[in-house]
mmCIF file of C-alpha atoms in Angstrom:
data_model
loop_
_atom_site.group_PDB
_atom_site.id
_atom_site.type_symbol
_atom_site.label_atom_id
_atom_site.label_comp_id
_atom_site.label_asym_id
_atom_site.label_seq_id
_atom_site.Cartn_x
_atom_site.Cartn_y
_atom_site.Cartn_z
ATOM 1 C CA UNK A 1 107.437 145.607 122.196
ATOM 2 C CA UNK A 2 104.357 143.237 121.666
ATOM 3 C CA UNK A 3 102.086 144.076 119.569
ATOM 4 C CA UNK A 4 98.400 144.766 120.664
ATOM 5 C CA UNK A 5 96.853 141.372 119.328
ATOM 6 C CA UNK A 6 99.752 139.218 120.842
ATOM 7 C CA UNK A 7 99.323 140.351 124.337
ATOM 8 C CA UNK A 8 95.170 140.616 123.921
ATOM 9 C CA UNK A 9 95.791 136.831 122.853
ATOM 10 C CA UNK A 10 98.583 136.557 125.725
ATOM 11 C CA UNK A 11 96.007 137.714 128.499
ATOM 12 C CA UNK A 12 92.757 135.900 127.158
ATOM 13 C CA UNK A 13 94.890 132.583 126.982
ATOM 14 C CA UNK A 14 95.758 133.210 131.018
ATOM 15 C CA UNK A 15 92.277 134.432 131.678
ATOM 16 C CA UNK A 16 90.503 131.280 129.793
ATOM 17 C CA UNK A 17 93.070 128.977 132.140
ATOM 18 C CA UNK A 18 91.834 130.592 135.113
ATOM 19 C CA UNK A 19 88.409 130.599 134.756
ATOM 20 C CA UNK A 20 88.541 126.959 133.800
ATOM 21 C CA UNK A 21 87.837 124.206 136.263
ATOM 22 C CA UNK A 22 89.063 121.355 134.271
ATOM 23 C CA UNK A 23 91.501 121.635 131.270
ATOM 24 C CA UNK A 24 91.962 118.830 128.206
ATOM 25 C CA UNK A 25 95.366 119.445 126.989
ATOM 26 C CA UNK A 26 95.607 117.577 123.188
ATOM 27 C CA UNK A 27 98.927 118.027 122.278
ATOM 28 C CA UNK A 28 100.649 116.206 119.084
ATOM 29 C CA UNK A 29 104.066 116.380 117.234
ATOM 30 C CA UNK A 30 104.021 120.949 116.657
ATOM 31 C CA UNK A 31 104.855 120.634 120.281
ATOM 32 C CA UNK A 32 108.536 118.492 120.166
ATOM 33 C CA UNK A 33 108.940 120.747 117.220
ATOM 34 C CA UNK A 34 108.676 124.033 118.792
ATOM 35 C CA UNK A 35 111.149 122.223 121.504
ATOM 36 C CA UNK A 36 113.529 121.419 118.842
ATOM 37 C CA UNK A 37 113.231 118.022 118.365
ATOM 38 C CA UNK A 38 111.878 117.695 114.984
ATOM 39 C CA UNK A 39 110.659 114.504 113.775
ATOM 40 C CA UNK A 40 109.824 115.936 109.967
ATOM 41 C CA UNK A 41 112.597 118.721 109.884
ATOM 42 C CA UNK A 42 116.601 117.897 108.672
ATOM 43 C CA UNK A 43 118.062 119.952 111.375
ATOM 44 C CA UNK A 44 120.639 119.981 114.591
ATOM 45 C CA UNK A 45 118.729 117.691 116.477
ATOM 46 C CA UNK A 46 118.350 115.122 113.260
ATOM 47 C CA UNK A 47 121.931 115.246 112.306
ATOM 48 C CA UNK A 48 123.435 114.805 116.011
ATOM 49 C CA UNK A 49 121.836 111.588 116.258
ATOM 50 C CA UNK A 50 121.522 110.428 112.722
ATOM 51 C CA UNK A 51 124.181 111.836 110.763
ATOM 52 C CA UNK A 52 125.510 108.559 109.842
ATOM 53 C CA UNK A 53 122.012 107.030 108.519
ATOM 54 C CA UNK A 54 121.569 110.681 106.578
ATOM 55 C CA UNK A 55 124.937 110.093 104.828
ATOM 56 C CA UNK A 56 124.449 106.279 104.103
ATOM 57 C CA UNK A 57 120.705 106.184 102.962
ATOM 58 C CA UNK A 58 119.768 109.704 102.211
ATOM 59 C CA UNK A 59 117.575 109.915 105.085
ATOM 60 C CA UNK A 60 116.274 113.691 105.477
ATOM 61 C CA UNK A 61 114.133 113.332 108.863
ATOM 62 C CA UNK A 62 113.246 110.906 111.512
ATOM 63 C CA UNK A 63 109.449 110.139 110.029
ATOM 64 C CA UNK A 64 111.098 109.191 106.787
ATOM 65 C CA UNK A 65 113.674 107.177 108.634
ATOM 66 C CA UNK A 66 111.024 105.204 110.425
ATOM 67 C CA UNK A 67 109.429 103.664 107.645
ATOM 68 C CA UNK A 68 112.863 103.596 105.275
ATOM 69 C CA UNK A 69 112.949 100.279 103.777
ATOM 70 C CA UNK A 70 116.395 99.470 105.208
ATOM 71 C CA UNK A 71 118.558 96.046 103.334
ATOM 72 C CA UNK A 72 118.466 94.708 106.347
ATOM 73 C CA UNK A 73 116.966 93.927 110.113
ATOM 74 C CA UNK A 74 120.123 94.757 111.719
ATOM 75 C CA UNK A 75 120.491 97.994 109.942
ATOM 76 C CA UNK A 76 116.647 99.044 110.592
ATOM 77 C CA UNK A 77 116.872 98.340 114.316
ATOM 78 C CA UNK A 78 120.538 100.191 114.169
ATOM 79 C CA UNK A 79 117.975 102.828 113.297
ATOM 80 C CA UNK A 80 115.155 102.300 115.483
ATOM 81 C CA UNK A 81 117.594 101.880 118.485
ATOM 82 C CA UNK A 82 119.397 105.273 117.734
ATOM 83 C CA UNK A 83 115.635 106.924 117.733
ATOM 84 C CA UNK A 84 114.470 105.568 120.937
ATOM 85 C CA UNK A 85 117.734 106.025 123.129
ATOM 86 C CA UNK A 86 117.643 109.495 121.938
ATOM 87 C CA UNK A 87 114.087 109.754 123.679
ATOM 88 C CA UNK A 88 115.527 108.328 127.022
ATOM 89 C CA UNK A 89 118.282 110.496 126.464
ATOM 90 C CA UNK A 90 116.411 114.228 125.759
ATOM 91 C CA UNK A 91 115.555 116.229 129.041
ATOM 92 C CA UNK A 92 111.976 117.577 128.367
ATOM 93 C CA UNK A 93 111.878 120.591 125.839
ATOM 94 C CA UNK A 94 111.115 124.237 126.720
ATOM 95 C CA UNK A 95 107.320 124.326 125.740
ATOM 96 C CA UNK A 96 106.733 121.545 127.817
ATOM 97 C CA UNK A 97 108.352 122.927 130.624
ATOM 98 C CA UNK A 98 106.617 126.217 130.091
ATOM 99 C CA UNK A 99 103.185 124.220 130.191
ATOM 100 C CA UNK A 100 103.793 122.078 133.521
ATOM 101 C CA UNK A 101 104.125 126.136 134.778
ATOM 102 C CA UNK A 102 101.190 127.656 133.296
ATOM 103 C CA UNK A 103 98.861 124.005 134.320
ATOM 104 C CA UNK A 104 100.391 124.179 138.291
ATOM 105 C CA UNK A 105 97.272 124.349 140.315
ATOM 106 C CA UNK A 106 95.299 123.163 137.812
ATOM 107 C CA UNK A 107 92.527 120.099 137.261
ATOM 108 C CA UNK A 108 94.136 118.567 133.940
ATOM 109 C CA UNK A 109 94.442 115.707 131.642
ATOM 110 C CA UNK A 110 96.700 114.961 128.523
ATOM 111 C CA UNK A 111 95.904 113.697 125.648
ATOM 112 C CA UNK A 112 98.633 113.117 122.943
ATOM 113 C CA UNK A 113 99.674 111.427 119.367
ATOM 114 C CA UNK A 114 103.302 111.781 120.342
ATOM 115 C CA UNK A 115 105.122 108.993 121.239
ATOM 116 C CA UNK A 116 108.312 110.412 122.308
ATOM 117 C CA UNK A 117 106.990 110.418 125.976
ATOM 118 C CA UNK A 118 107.839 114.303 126.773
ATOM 119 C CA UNK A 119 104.519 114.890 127.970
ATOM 120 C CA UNK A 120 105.052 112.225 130.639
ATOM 121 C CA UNK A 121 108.713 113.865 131.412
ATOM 122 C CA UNK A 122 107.108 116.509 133.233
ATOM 123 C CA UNK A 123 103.559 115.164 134.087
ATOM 124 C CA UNK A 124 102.742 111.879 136.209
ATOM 125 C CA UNK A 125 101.302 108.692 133.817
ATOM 126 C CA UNK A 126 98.143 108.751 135.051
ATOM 127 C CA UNK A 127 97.214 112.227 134.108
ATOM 128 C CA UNK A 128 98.459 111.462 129.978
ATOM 129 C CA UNK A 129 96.803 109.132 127.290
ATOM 130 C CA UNK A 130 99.203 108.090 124.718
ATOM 131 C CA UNK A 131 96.513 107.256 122.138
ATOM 132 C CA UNK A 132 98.751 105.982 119.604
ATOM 133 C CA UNK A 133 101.402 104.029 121.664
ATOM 134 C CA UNK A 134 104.953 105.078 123.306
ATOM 135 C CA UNK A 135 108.354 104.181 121.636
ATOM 136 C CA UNK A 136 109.289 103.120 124.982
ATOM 137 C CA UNK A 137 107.693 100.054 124.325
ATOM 138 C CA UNK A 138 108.585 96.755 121.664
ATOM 139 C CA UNK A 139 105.323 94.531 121.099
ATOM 140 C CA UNK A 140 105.530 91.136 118.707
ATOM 141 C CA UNK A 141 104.915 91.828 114.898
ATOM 142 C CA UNK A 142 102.482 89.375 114.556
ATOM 143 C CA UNK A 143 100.038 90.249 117.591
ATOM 144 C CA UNK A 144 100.471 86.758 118.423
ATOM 145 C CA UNK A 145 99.794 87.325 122.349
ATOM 146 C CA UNK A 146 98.831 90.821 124.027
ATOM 147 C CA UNK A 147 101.842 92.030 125.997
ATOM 148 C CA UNK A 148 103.619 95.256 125.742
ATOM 149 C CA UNK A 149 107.391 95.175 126.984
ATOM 150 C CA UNK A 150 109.404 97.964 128.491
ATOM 151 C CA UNK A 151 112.560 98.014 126.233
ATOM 152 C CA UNK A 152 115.205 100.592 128.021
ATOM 153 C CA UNK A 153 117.674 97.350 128.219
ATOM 154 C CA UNK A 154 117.534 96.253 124.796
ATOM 155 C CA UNK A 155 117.781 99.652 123.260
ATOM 156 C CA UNK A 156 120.595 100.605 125.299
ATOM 157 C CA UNK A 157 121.851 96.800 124.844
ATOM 158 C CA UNK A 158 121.294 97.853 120.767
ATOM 159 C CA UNK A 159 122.653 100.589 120.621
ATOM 160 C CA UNK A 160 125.991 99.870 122.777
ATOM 161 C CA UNK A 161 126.578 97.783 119.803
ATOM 162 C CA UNK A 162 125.776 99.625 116.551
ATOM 163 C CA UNK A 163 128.819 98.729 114.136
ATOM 164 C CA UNK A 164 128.368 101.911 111.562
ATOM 165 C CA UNK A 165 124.547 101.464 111.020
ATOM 166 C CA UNK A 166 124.057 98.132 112.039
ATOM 167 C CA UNK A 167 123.417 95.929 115.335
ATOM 168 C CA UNK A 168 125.088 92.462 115.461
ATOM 169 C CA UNK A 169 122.168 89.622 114.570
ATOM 170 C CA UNK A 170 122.336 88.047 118.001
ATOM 171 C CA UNK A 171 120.657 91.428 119.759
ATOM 172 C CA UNK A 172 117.321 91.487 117.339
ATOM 173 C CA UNK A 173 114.858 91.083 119.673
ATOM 174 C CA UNK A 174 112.720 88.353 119.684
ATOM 175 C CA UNK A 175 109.203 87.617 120.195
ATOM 176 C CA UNK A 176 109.001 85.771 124.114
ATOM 177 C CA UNK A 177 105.937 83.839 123.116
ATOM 178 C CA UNK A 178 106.441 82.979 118.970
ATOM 179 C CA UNK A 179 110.331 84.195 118.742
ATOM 180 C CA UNK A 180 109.013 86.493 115.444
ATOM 181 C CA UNK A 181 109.948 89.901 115.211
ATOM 182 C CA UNK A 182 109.554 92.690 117.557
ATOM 183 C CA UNK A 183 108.125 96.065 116.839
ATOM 184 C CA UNK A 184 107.870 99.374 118.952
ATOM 185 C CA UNK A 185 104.332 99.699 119.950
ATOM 186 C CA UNK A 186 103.231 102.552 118.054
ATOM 187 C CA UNK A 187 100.827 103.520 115.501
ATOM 188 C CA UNK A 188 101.343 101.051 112.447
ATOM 189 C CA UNK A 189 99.796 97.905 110.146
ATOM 190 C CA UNK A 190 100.969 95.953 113.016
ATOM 191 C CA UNK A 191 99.687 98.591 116.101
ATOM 192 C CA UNK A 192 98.668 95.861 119.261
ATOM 193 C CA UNK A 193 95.397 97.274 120.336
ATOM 194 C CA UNK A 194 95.274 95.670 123.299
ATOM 195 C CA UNK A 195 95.418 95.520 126.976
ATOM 196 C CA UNK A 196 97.823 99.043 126.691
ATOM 197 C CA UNK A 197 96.067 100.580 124.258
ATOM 198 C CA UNK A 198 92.417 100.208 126.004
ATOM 199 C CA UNK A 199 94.061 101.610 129.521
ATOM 200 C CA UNK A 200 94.954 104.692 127.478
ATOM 201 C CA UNK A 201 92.104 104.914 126.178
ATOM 202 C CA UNK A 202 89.842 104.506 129.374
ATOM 203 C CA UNK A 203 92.211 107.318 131.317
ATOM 204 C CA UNK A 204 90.892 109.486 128.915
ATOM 205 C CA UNK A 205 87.292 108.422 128.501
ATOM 206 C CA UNK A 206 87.020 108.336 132.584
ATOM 207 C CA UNK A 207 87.960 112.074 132.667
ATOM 208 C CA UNK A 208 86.081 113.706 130.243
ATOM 209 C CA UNK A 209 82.550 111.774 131.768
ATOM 210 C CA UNK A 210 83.504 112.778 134.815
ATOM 211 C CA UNK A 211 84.092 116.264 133.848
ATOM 212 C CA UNK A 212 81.899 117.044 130.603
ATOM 213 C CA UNK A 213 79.711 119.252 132.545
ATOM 214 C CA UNK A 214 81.844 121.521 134.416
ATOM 215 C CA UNK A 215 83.202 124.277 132.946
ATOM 216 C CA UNK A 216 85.939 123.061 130.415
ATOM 217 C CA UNK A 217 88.916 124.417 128.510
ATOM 218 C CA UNK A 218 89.577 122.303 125.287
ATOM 219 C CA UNK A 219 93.659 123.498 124.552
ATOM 220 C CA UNK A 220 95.428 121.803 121.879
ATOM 221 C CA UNK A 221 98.759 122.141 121.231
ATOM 222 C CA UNK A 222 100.299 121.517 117.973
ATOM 223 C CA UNK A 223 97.777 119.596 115.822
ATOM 224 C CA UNK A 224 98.055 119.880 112.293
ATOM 225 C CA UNK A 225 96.353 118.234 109.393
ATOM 226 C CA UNK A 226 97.704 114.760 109.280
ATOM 227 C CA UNK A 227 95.543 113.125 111.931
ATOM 228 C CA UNK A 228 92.935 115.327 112.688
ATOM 229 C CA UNK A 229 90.558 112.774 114.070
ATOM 230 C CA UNK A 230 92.278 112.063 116.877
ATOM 231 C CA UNK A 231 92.334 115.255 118.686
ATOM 232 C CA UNK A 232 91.084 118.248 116.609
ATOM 233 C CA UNK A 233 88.057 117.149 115.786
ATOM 234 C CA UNK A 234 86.805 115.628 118.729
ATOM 235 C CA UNK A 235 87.671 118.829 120.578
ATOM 236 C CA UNK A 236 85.518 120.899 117.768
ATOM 237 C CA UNK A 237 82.544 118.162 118.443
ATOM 238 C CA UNK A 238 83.097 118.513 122.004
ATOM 239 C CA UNK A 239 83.114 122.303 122.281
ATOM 240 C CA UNK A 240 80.188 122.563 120.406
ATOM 241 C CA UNK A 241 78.376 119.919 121.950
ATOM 242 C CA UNK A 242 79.060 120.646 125.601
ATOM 243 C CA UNK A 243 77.461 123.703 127.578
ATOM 244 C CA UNK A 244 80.600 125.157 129.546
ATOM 245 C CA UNK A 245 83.494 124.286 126.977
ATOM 246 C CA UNK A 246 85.889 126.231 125.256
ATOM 247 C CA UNK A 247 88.467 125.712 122.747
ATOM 248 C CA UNK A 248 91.758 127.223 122.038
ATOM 249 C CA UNK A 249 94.241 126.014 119.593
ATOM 250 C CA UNK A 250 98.159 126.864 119.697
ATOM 251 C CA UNK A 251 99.939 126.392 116.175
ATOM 252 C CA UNK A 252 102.274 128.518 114.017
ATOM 253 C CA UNK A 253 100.305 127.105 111.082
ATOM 254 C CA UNK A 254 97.340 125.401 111.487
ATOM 255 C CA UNK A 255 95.115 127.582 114.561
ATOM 256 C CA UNK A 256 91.483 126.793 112.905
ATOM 257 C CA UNK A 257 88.854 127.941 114.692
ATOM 258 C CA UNK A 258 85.232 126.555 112.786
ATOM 259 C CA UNK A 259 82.705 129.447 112.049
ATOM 260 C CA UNK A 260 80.316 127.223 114.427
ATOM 261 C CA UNK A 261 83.121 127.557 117.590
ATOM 262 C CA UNK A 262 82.856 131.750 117.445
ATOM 263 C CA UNK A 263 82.453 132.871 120.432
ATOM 264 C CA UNK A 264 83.331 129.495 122.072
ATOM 265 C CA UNK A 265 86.989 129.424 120.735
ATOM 266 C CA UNK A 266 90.434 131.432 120.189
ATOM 267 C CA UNK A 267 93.256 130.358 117.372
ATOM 268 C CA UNK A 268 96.431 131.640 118.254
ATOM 269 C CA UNK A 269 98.667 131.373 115.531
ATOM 270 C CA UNK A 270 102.268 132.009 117.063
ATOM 271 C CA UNK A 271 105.269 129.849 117.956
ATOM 272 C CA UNK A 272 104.115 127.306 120.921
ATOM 273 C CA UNK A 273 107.671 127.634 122.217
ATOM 274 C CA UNK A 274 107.433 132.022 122.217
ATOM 275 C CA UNK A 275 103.911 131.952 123.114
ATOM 276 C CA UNK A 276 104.349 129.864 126.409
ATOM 277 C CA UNK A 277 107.476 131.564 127.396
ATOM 278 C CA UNK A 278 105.558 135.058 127.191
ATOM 279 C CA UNK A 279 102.661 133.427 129.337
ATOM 280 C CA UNK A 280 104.518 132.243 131.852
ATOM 281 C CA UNK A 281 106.266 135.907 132.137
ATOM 282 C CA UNK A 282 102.838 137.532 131.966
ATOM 283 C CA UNK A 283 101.710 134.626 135.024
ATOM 284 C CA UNK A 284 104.424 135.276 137.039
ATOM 285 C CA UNK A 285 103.313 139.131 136.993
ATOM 286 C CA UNK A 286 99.786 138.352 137.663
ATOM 287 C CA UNK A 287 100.895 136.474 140.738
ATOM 288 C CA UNK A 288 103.471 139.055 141.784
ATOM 289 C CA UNK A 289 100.464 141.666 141.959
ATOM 290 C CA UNK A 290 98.084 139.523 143.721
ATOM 291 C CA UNK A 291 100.403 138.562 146.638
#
């Protein structure tokens, strides 16, 4: 049985979605964690796939594993390679699922810090802004040219050929232009702002002028405390700022809702993976009563 608060928060959460006529989804790494895929947790998911970098180096997450200071190239792209085949690999997670169901109909746009691409796994490219790159992608180290380069064949390539937790020399990837070093084209000291970065940025910027004045639901997803400056707080400016927003924030830990948001704003601290599972029931009921 639900308790009284859950399904007030339940039904105000579907009620705020309908009402809305365009809907900002910010959604960062709480999400691929209530799916499972943890990329701070030691867990199934982290073991399965790097069990033999855990034993070897003492590796306790993916995060840490990222920016482990591995003896080696080979043995840090054995690394990198495992990480980004397993995002090719992974079907999208529940909660993701459960929010391509409770958006359908709906005028939307993503914005995300994740770079595990689930958010594009169930919604087209065009409606998602990867603000801080996509793992799917290998850019030079130096930023000596500004090209991004689809890397599905060299990680597979890679990774075909790990030898314990190593690649053999001749598959490090090389710069096309300066033959340096490759890097995935994420958030780093190296991060190509560029010709990628700017379209992601410009999806996003186009929809929110072209929508700031109709009535519009601010909804982030799984934001903590690490980054807040790329989606929490500009969603508290926003909702403050703009005449017909609102704001709700989904996080088992860190739903903040500002004194100066009350009455424009709801914090729902639950499980994103529960909470979306018991909308989407609730949904389907609304719609089986309407028809």
């Amino acid at each position: 049985m639900l308790n009284q608060q859950y399904q007030d928060n339940i039904h105000e959460f579907l009620t705020k979605i309908e009402e809305a006529e365009v809907i900002v989804v910010g959604g960062a790494a709480g999400m691929s964690e209530a799916a499972g895929y943890s990329f701070y947790q030691t867990g199934p998911f982290f073991l399965k796939y790097f069990g033999n970098f855990a034993e070897k180096y003492g590796i306790t997450n993916i995060f840490d594993g990222f920016y482990y200071p591995f003896p080696t190239k080979e043995e840090r792209l054995a690394y990198l390679a495992t990480q980004i085949k397993s995002i090719y690999d992974l079907a999208p997670g529940g909660p993701y699922v459960d929010l391509e169901k409770i958006l359908k109909g709906k005028d939307f746009f993503v914005v995300t810090t994740n770079q595990d691409t689930q958010f594009t796994k169930v919604f087209p490219e065009k409606q998602v802004a990867s603000i801080q790159g996509d793992l799917r992608y290998f850019q030079c180290a130096k930023r000596c040219h500004d090209e991004v380069y689809y890397n599905e064949d060299m990680i597979n390539e890679m990774y075909n050929h790990i030898e314990g937790t190593a690649i053999p020399t001749e598959l490090v990837p090389q710069c096309p232009s300066c033959g340096g070093d490759m890097e995935p084209w994420v958030r780093s000291f190296v991060f190509l702002e560029g010709k990628a970065y700017m379209q992601e940025l410009m999806k996003y910027n186009k929809y929110l002028t072209n929508n700031r004045f109709k009535k519009i639901l601010f909804l982030e997803l799984g934001v903590g405390q690490m980054t807040p400056m790329f989606i929490k707080e500009p969603f508290w400016n926003m909702t403050y700022s703009l005449p017909d927003a609102y704001y709700i924030t989904v996080n088992p830990k860190d739903a903040i809702l500002p004194r100066e948001l009350e009455g424009k704003g709801l914090a729902i601290q639950e499980d994103i993976a529960q909470f979306f599972h018991d909308v989407v029931e609730e949904k389907a009921k609304r719609e089986n009563n309407n028809k």
